[in-house]
């Protein structure tokens, strides 16, 4: 924090979606020689991997900009990397709760008016189920998938209205909104009220996994770095478990269909069932 004034703002934010492939995508992004990882670098500490997300604009906004900047590489570190990469060096973070936290878009627009926004969006039905499986695996979800969906609104209650207070945190809103965090249309409509649409780049998770280099190169153009320099790794943060029964799949499709239509009209992104 003492050197926060020497640490430039991030150039991009990867805002989600949670369980949408954002972890794999972020770690592929930072293989690019023109993308600097967050501070401290994993090669400077006994860390298994680079830090992915700071979660400032959702859960830590009360800590202030000096705290946020303390996680970013310094201008000196960027210049050192630029000398070896031969091109401009950028940096960014990936915090998947940004996509659906109601206050995040306004906070980002105020603090980082020039930042570019990335989002990796997975089929919302499969994302919701994967999210639930993750909570079960972590021992934080005791309800069945259908029971958890039915309980979602009661669990969140009035928490969403309290999130304007930077010090208020809701575990249910971040970790048990299985349907809520699959409503990409509503989330992106909110983001577009604060951020120019031209500053937002969207990736379908299915397209990324089918041809990662093509999608990464498309994003490189958006970020204004050189294409063709990525080294894709394995799928990260996978959640094993039973497949979603067709009866549950159909039910969730119908619950999410209106929002998926909003997303299709807003962005052109769709899935076979929409």
Tab-separated table of N, CA and C in Angstrom, residues 28-131:
chain	number	residue	atom	x	y	z
A	28	UNK	N	-4.998	-18.604	-18.926
A	28	UNK	CA	-4.516	-18.572	-20.299
A	28	UNK	C	-4.105	-17.153	-20.691
A	29	UNK	N	-4.883	-16.159	-20.265
A	29	UNK	CA	-4.550	-14.765	-20.590
A	29	UNK	C	-3.156	-14.393	-20.098
A	30	UNK	N	-2.832	-14.780	-18.871
A	30	UNK	CA	-1.558	-14.318	-18.310
A	30	UNK	C	-0.361	-15.126	-18.803
A	31	UNK	N	-0.602	-16.102	-19.710
A	31	UNK	CA	0.549	-16.716	-20.377
A	31	UNK	C	1.093	-15.804	-21.468
A	32	UNK	N	0.322	-14.803	-21.853
A	32	UNK	CA	0.754	-13.891	-22.917
A	32	UNK	C	1.889	-13.012	-22.394
A	33	UNK	N	2.968	-12.854	-23.153
A	33	UNK	CA	4.105	-12.057	-22.661
A	33	UNK	C	3.790	-10.584	-22.442
A	34	UNK	N	2.661	-10.113	-22.975
A	34	UNK	CA	2.290	-8.710	-22.774
A	34	UNK	C	1.246	-8.537	-21.679
A	35	UNK	N	0.964	-9.582	-20.920
A	35	UNK	CA	0.011	-9.495	-19.808
A	35	UNK	C	0.757	-9.778	-18.512
A	36	UNK	N	0.782	-8.797	-17.619
A	36	UNK	CA	1.490	-8.938	-16.347
A	36	UNK	C	0.557	-9.519	-15.291
A	37	UNK	N	1.028	-10.494	-14.512
A	37	UNK	CA	0.206	-11.022	-13.417
A	37	UNK	C	0.101	-10.020	-12.285
A	38	UNK	N	-0.812	-10.283	-11.374
A	38	UNK	CA	-0.977	-9.414	-10.211
A	38	UNK	C	0.236	-9.527	-9.284
A	39	UNK	N	0.334	-8.584	-8.376
A	39	UNK	CA	1.413	-8.569	-7.381
A	39	UNK	C	0.930	-9.259	-6.103
A	40	UNK	N	1.782	-10.050	-5.426
A	40	UNK	CA	3.130	-10.445	-5.856
A	40	UNK	C	3.071	-11.598	-6.836
A	41	UNK	N	4.059	-11.635	-7.739
A	41	UNK	CA	4.134	-12.710	-8.717
A	41	UNK	C	4.391	-14.044	-8.016
A	42	UNK	N	3.850	-15.135	-8.559
A	42	UNK	CA	4.065	-16.432	-7.913
A	42	UNK	C	5.522	-16.879	-7.913
A	43	UNK	N	6.332	-16.345	-8.860
A	43	UNK	CA	7.741	-16.739	-8.859
A	43	UNK	C	8.551	-15.982	-7.809
A	44	UNK	N	7.892	-15.037	-7.095
A	44	UNK	CA	8.551	-14.314	-6.012
A	44	UNK	C	8.144	-14.835	-4.634
A	45	UNK	N	7.146	-15.704	-4.597
A	45	UNK	CA	6.650	-16.266	-3.338
A	45	UNK	C	6.388	-17.766	-3.538
A	46	UNK	N	6.336	-18.536	-2.457
A	46	UNK	CA	6.000	-19.961	-2.591
A	46	UNK	C	4.498	-20.146	-2.820
A	47	UNK	N	4.019	-19.704	-3.990
A	47	UNK	CA	2.610	-19.825	-4.347
A	47	UNK	C	2.478	-20.790	-5.521
A	48	UNK	N	1.400	-21.541	-5.513
A	48	UNK	CA	1.187	-22.505	-6.591
A	48	UNK	C	0.788	-21.831	-7.895
A	49	UNK	N	0.098	-20.697	-7.795
A	49	UNK	CA	-0.385	-20.021	-9.001
A	49	UNK	C	-0.519	-18.537	-8.725
A	50	UNK	N	-0.601	-17.772	-9.807
A	50	UNK	CA	-0.792	-16.331	-9.681
A	50	UNK	C	-2.162	-16.036	-9.080
A	51	UNK	N	-2.253	-14.911	-8.369
A	51	UNK	CA	-3.548	-14.460	-7.869
A	51	UNK	C	-4.433	-14.106	-9.054
A	52	UNK	N	-5.690	-14.523	-8.992
A	52	UNK	CA	-6.613	-14.270	-10.099
A	52	UNK	C	-7.476	-13.038	-9.839
A	53	UNK	N	-8.100	-12.966	-8.671
A	53	UNK	CA	-9.068	-11.908	-8.413
A	53	UNK	C	-8.812	-11.175	-7.114
A	54	UNK	N	-9.139	-9.892	-7.112
A	54	UNK	CA	-8.959	-9.055	-5.926
A	54	UNK	C	-10.279	-8.872	-5.185
A	55	UNK	N	-11.380	-9.000	-5.890
A	55	UNK	CA	-12.723	-8.853	-5.307
A	55	UNK	C	-12.880	-7.498	-4.597
A	56	UNK	N	-12.361	-6.480	-5.229
A	56	UNK	CA	-12.463	-5.136	-4.645
A	56	UNK	C	-13.835	-4.520	-4.888
A	57	UNK	N	-14.322	-4.587	-6.124
A	57	UNK	CA	-15.557	-3.893	-6.468
A	57	UNK	C	-16.811	-4.617	-6.005
A	58	UNK	N	-16.654	-5.798	-5.410
A	58	UNK	CA	-17.805	-6.471	-4.817
A	58	UNK	C	-17.701	-6.497	-3.292
A	59	UNK	N	-16.736	-7.233	-2.744
A	59	UNK	CA	-16.726	-7.489	-1.301
A	59	UNK	C	-15.741	-6.654	-0.496
A	60	UNK	N	-14.815	-5.964	-1.159
A	60	UNK	CA	-13.764	-5.259	-0.424
A	60	UNK	C	-13.691	-3.767	-0.745
A	61	UNK	N	-14.754	-3.217	-1.262
A	61	UNK	CA	-14.723	-1.819	-1.692
A	61	UNK	C	-14.433	-0.867	-0.537
A	62	UNK	N	-14.825	-1.250	0.647
A	62	UNK	CA	-14.605	-0.402	1.823
A	62	UNK	C	-13.123	-0.251	2.164
A	63	UNK	N	-12.275	-1.112	1.611
A	63	UNK	CA	-10.846	-1.050	1.932
A	63	UNK	C	-10.126	0.086	1.215
A	64	UNK	N	-10.717	0.604	0.154
A	64	UNK	CA	-10.159	1.787	-0.492
A	64	UNK	C	-9.198	1.491	-1.629
A	65	UNK	N	-8.933	2.550	-2.421
A	65	UNK	CA	-8.134	2.397	-3.633
A	65	UNK	C	-6.676	2.038	-3.344
A	66	UNK	N	-6.102	2.499	-2.244
A	66	UNK	CA	-4.703	2.149	-1.944
A	66	UNK	C	-4.586	0.646	-1.729
A	67	UNK	N	-5.547	0.077	-1.041
A	67	UNK	CA	-5.551	-1.379	-0.837
A	67	UNK	C	-5.667	-2.095	-2.173
A	68	UNK	N	-6.566	-1.622	-3.041
A	68	UNK	CA	-6.741	-2.242	-4.339
A	68	UNK	C	-5.453	-2.177	-5.158
A	69	UNK	N	-4.866	-0.987	-5.199
A	69	UNK	CA	-3.654	-0.801	-5.997
A	69	UNK	C	-2.494	-1.657	-5.498
A	70	UNK	N	-2.501	-2.005	-4.220
A	70	UNK	CA	-1.390	-2.790	-3.666
A	70	UNK	C	-1.285	-4.173	-4.296
A	71	UNK	N	-2.345	-4.636	-4.972
A	71	UNK	CA	-2.334	-5.942	-5.614
A	71	UNK	C	-1.863	-5.883	-7.067
A	72	UNK	N	-1.636	-4.682	-7.580
A	72	UNK	CA	-1.331	-4.507	-8.993
A	72	UNK	C	0.170	-4.374	-9.219
A	73	UNK	N	0.679	-4.809	-10.365
A	73	UNK	CA	2.111	-4.654	-10.640
A	73	UNK	C	2.482	-3.185	-10.769
A	74	UNK	N	3.680	-2.854	-10.379
A	74	UNK	CA	4.149	-1.467	-10.444
A	74	UNK	C	4.463	-1.071	-11.884
A	75	UNK	N	4.556	0.236	-12.104
A	75	UNK	CA	4.954	0.728	-13.426
A	75	UNK	C	6.346	0.214	-13.782
A	76	UNK	N	7.207	0.119	-12.796
A	76	UNK	CA	8.570	-0.381	-13.040
A	76	UNK	C	8.534	-1.844	-13.490
A	77	UNK	N	7.705	-2.653	-12.830
A	77	UNK	CA	7.600	-4.062	-13.211
A	77	UNK	C	7.035	-4.196	-14.621
A	78	UNK	N	6.086	-3.341	-14.957
A	78	UNK	CA	5.529	-3.372	-16.311
A	78	UNK	C	6.593	-3.016	-17.350
A	79	UNK	N	7.393	-1.988	-17.042
A	79	UNK	CA	8.444	-1.585	-17.984
A	79	UNK	C	9.467	-2.704	-18.181
A	80	UNK	N	9.800	-3.396	-17.090
A	80	UNK	CA	10.749	-4.504	-17.194
A	80	UNK	C	10.192	-5.611	-18.081
A	81	UNK	N	8.905	-5.914	-17.922
A	81	UNK	CA	8.296	-6.958	-18.746
A	81	UNK	C	8.175	-6.487	-20.196
A	82	UNK	N	7.926	-5.194	-20.384
A	82	UNK	CA	7.803	-4.665	-21.736
A	82	UNK	C	9.115	-4.775	-22.507
A	83	UNK	N	10.214	-4.599	-21.811
A	83	UNK	CA	11.512	-4.672	-22.480
A	83	UNK	C	11.793	-6.065	-23.023
A	84	UNK	N	11.230	-7.078	-22.371
A	84	UNK	CA	11.446	-8.442	-22.848
A	84	UNK	C	10.352	-8.907	-23.808
A	85	UNK	N	9.148	-8.321	-23.704
A	85	UNK	CA	8.040	-8.765	-24.553
A	85	UNK	C	8.020	-8.046	-25.897
A	86	UNK	N	8.632	-6.859	-25.941
A	86	UNK	CA	8.684	-6.127	-27.188
A	86	UNK	C	7.407	-5.398	-27.540
A	87	UNK	N	6.486	-5.283	-26.598
A	87	UNK	CA	5.226	-4.578	-26.852
A	87	UNK	C	4.660	-4.027	-25.568
A	88	UNK	N	3.597	-3.250	-25.642
A	88	UNK	CA	2.985	-2.685	-24.436
A	88	UNK	C	2.484	-3.783	-23.509
A	89	UNK	N	2.661	-3.584	-22.212
A	89	UNK	CA	2.253	-4.580	-21.218
A	89	UNK	C	1.015	-4.085	-20.489
A	90	UNK	N	0.033	-4.957	-20.374
A	90	UNK	CA	-1.205	-4.640	-19.676
A	90	UNK	C	-1.358	-5.578	-18.483
A	91	UNK	N	-2.329	-5.273	-17.643
A	91	UNK	CA	-2.619	-6.157	-16.509
A	91	UNK	C	-4.104	-6.092	-16.203
A	92	UNK	N	-4.583	-7.091	-15.474
A	92	UNK	CA	-5.987	-7.117	-15.098
A	92	UNK	C	-6.244	-8.219	-14.093
A	93	UNK	N	-7.451	-8.268	-13.622
A	93	UNK	CA	-7.822	-9.263	-12.616
A	93	UNK	C	-9.132	-9.926	-12.991
A	94	UNK	N	-9.415	-11.077	-12.373
A	94	UNK	CA	-10.635	-11.818	-12.643
A	94	UNK	C	-11.398	-12.127	-11.375
A	95	UNK	N	-12.486	-11.397	-11.141
A	95	UNK	CA	-13.326	-11.595	-9.952
A	95	UNK	C	-14.753	-11.883	-10.425
A	96	UNK	N	-15.181	-13.149	-10.445
A	96	UNK	CA	-16.433	-13.503	-11.105
A	96	UNK	C	-17.708	-13.011	-10.434
A	97	UNK	N	-17.617	-12.521	-9.219
A	97	UNK	CA	-18.817	-11.974	-8.562
A	97	UNK	C	-19.133	-10.579	-9.085
A	98	UNK	N	-18.175	-9.942	-9.781
A	98	UNK	CA	-18.431	-8.614	-10.333
A	98	UNK	C	-19.630	-8.620	-11.280
A	99	UNK	N	-19.801	-9.704	-12.030
A	99	UNK	CA	-20.852	-9.749	-13.039
A	99	UNK	C	-22.226	-9.479	-12.441
A	100	UNK	N	-22.523	-10.078	-11.290
A	100	UNK	CA	-23.880	-9.996	-10.752
A	100	UNK	C	-24.000	-9.181	-9.467
A	101	UNK	N	-22.890	-8.667	-8.934
A	101	UNK	CA	-23.012	-7.789	-7.769
A	101	UNK	C	-23.644	-6.479	-8.231
A	102	UNK	N	-24.767	-6.067	-7.634
A	102	UNK	CA	-25.497	-4.903	-8.165
A	102	UNK	C	-24.734	-3.594	-8.109
A	103	UNK	N	-23.768	-3.466	-7.224
A	103	UNK	CA	-23.031	-2.208	-7.100
A	103	UNK	C	-21.749	-2.179	-7.919
A	104	UNK	N	-21.274	-3.327	-8.384
A	104	UNK	CA	-19.977	-3.379	-9.068
A	104	UNK	C	-19.910	-2.502	-10.318
A	105	UNK	N	-20.921	-2.507	-11.199
A	105	UNK	CA	-20.787	-1.695	-12.421
A	105	UNK	C	-20.606	-0.206	-12.136
A	106	UNK	N	-21.374	0.330	-11.208
A	106	UNK	CA	-21.249	1.746	-10.886
A	106	UNK	C	-19.905	2.077	-10.261
A	107	UNK	N	-19.427	1.204	-9.395
A	107	UNK	CA	-18.127	1.424	-8.762
A	107	UNK	C	-17.005	1.406	-9.795
A	108	UNK	N	-17.066	0.441	-10.714
A	108	UNK	CA	-16.049	0.352	-11.762
A	108	UNK	C	-16.091	1.595	-12.645
A	109	UNK	N	-17.293	2.024	-13.026
A	109	UNK	CA	-17.415	3.198	-13.895
A	109	UNK	C	-16.836	4.447	-13.243
A	110	UNK	N	-17.027	4.580	-11.932
A	110	UNK	CA	-16.491	5.754	-11.216
A	110	UNK	C	-14.977	5.695	-11.097
A	111	UNK	N	-14.457	4.524	-10.761
A	111	UNK	CA	-13.036	4.415	-10.415
A	111	UNK	C	-12.136	4.088	-11.605
A	112	UNK	N	-12.671	3.355	-12.580
A	112	UNK	CA	-11.857	2.907	-13.718
A	112	UNK	C	-12.601	3.193	-15.026
A	113	UNK	N	-12.804	4.444	-15.372
A	113	UNK	CA	-13.638	4.772	-16.537
A	113	UNK	C	-13.100	4.267	-17.863
A	114	UNK	N	-11.814	3.938	-17.955
A	114	UNK	CA	-11.231	3.489	-19.215
A	114	UNK	C	-10.978	1.982	-19.264
A	115	UNK	N	-11.360	1.259	-18.220
A	115	UNK	CA	-11.055	-0.173	-18.166
A	115	UNK	C	-11.890	-0.951	-19.179
A	116	UNK	N	-11.330	-2.053	-19.677
A	116	UNK	CA	-12.045	-2.937	-20.585
A	116	UNK	C	-12.597	-4.123	-19.799
A	117	UNK	N	-13.779	-4.564	-20.199
A	117	UNK	CA	-14.498	-5.605	-19.477
A	117	UNK	C	-14.549	-6.879	-20.309
A	118	UNK	N	-14.193	-7.993	-19.682
A	118	UNK	CA	-14.292	-9.314	-20.309
A	118	UNK	C	-15.261	-10.163	-19.493
A	119	UNK	N	-16.008	-11.030	-20.167
A	119	UNK	CA	-16.850	-11.998	-19.467
A	119	UNK	C	-16.913	-13.275	-20.273
A	120	UNK	N	-16.747	-14.400	-19.585
A	120	UNK	CA	-16.877	-15.729	-20.192
A	120	UNK	C	-18.196	-16.315	-19.700
A	121	UNK	N	-19.102	-16.603	-20.629
A	121	UNK	CA	-20.453	-17.024	-20.282
A	121	UNK	C	-20.696	-18.455	-20.735
A	122	UNK	N	-21.032	-19.299	-19.784
A	122	UNK	CA	-21.327	-20.706	-20.051
A	122	UNK	C	-22.836	-20.880	-20.143
A	123	UNK	N	-23.289	-21.932	-20.831
A	123	UNK	CA	-24.716	-22.257	-20.833
A	123	UNK	C	-25.252	-22.052	-19.413
A	124	UNK	N	-26.229	-21.151	-19.225
A	124	UNK	CA	-26.637	-20.778	-17.869
A	124	UNK	C	-27.231	-21.908	-17.053
A	125	UNK	N	-27.837	-22.901	-17.723
A	125	UNK	CA	-28.378	-24.049	-16.992
A	125	UNK	C	-27.228	-24.860	-16.396
A	126	UNK	N	-26.230	-25.148	-17.210
A	126	UNK	CA	-25.104	-25.934	-16.738
A	126	UNK	C	-24.273	-25.156	-15.727
A	127	UNK	N	-24.201	-23.842	-15.899
A	127	UNK	CA	-23.480	-23.027	-14.921
A	127	UNK	C	-24.139	-23.111	-13.552
A	128	UNK	N	-25.470	-23.011	-13.512
A	128	UNK	CA	-26.194	-23.071	-12.242
A	128	UNK	C	-25.949	-24.407	-11.541
A	129	UNK	N	-25.999	-25.495	-12.306
A	129	UNK	CA	-25.791	-26.815	-11.706
A	129	UNK	C	-24.359	-26.976	-11.219
A	130	UNK	N	-23.388	-26.490	-12.001
A	130	UNK	CA	-21.985	-26.572	-11.603
A	130	UNK	C	-21.731	-25.759	-10.338
A	131	UNK	N	-22.376	-24.621	-10.239
A	131	UNK	CA	-22.260	-23.762	-9.050
A	131	UNK	C	-22.756	-24.514	-7.817
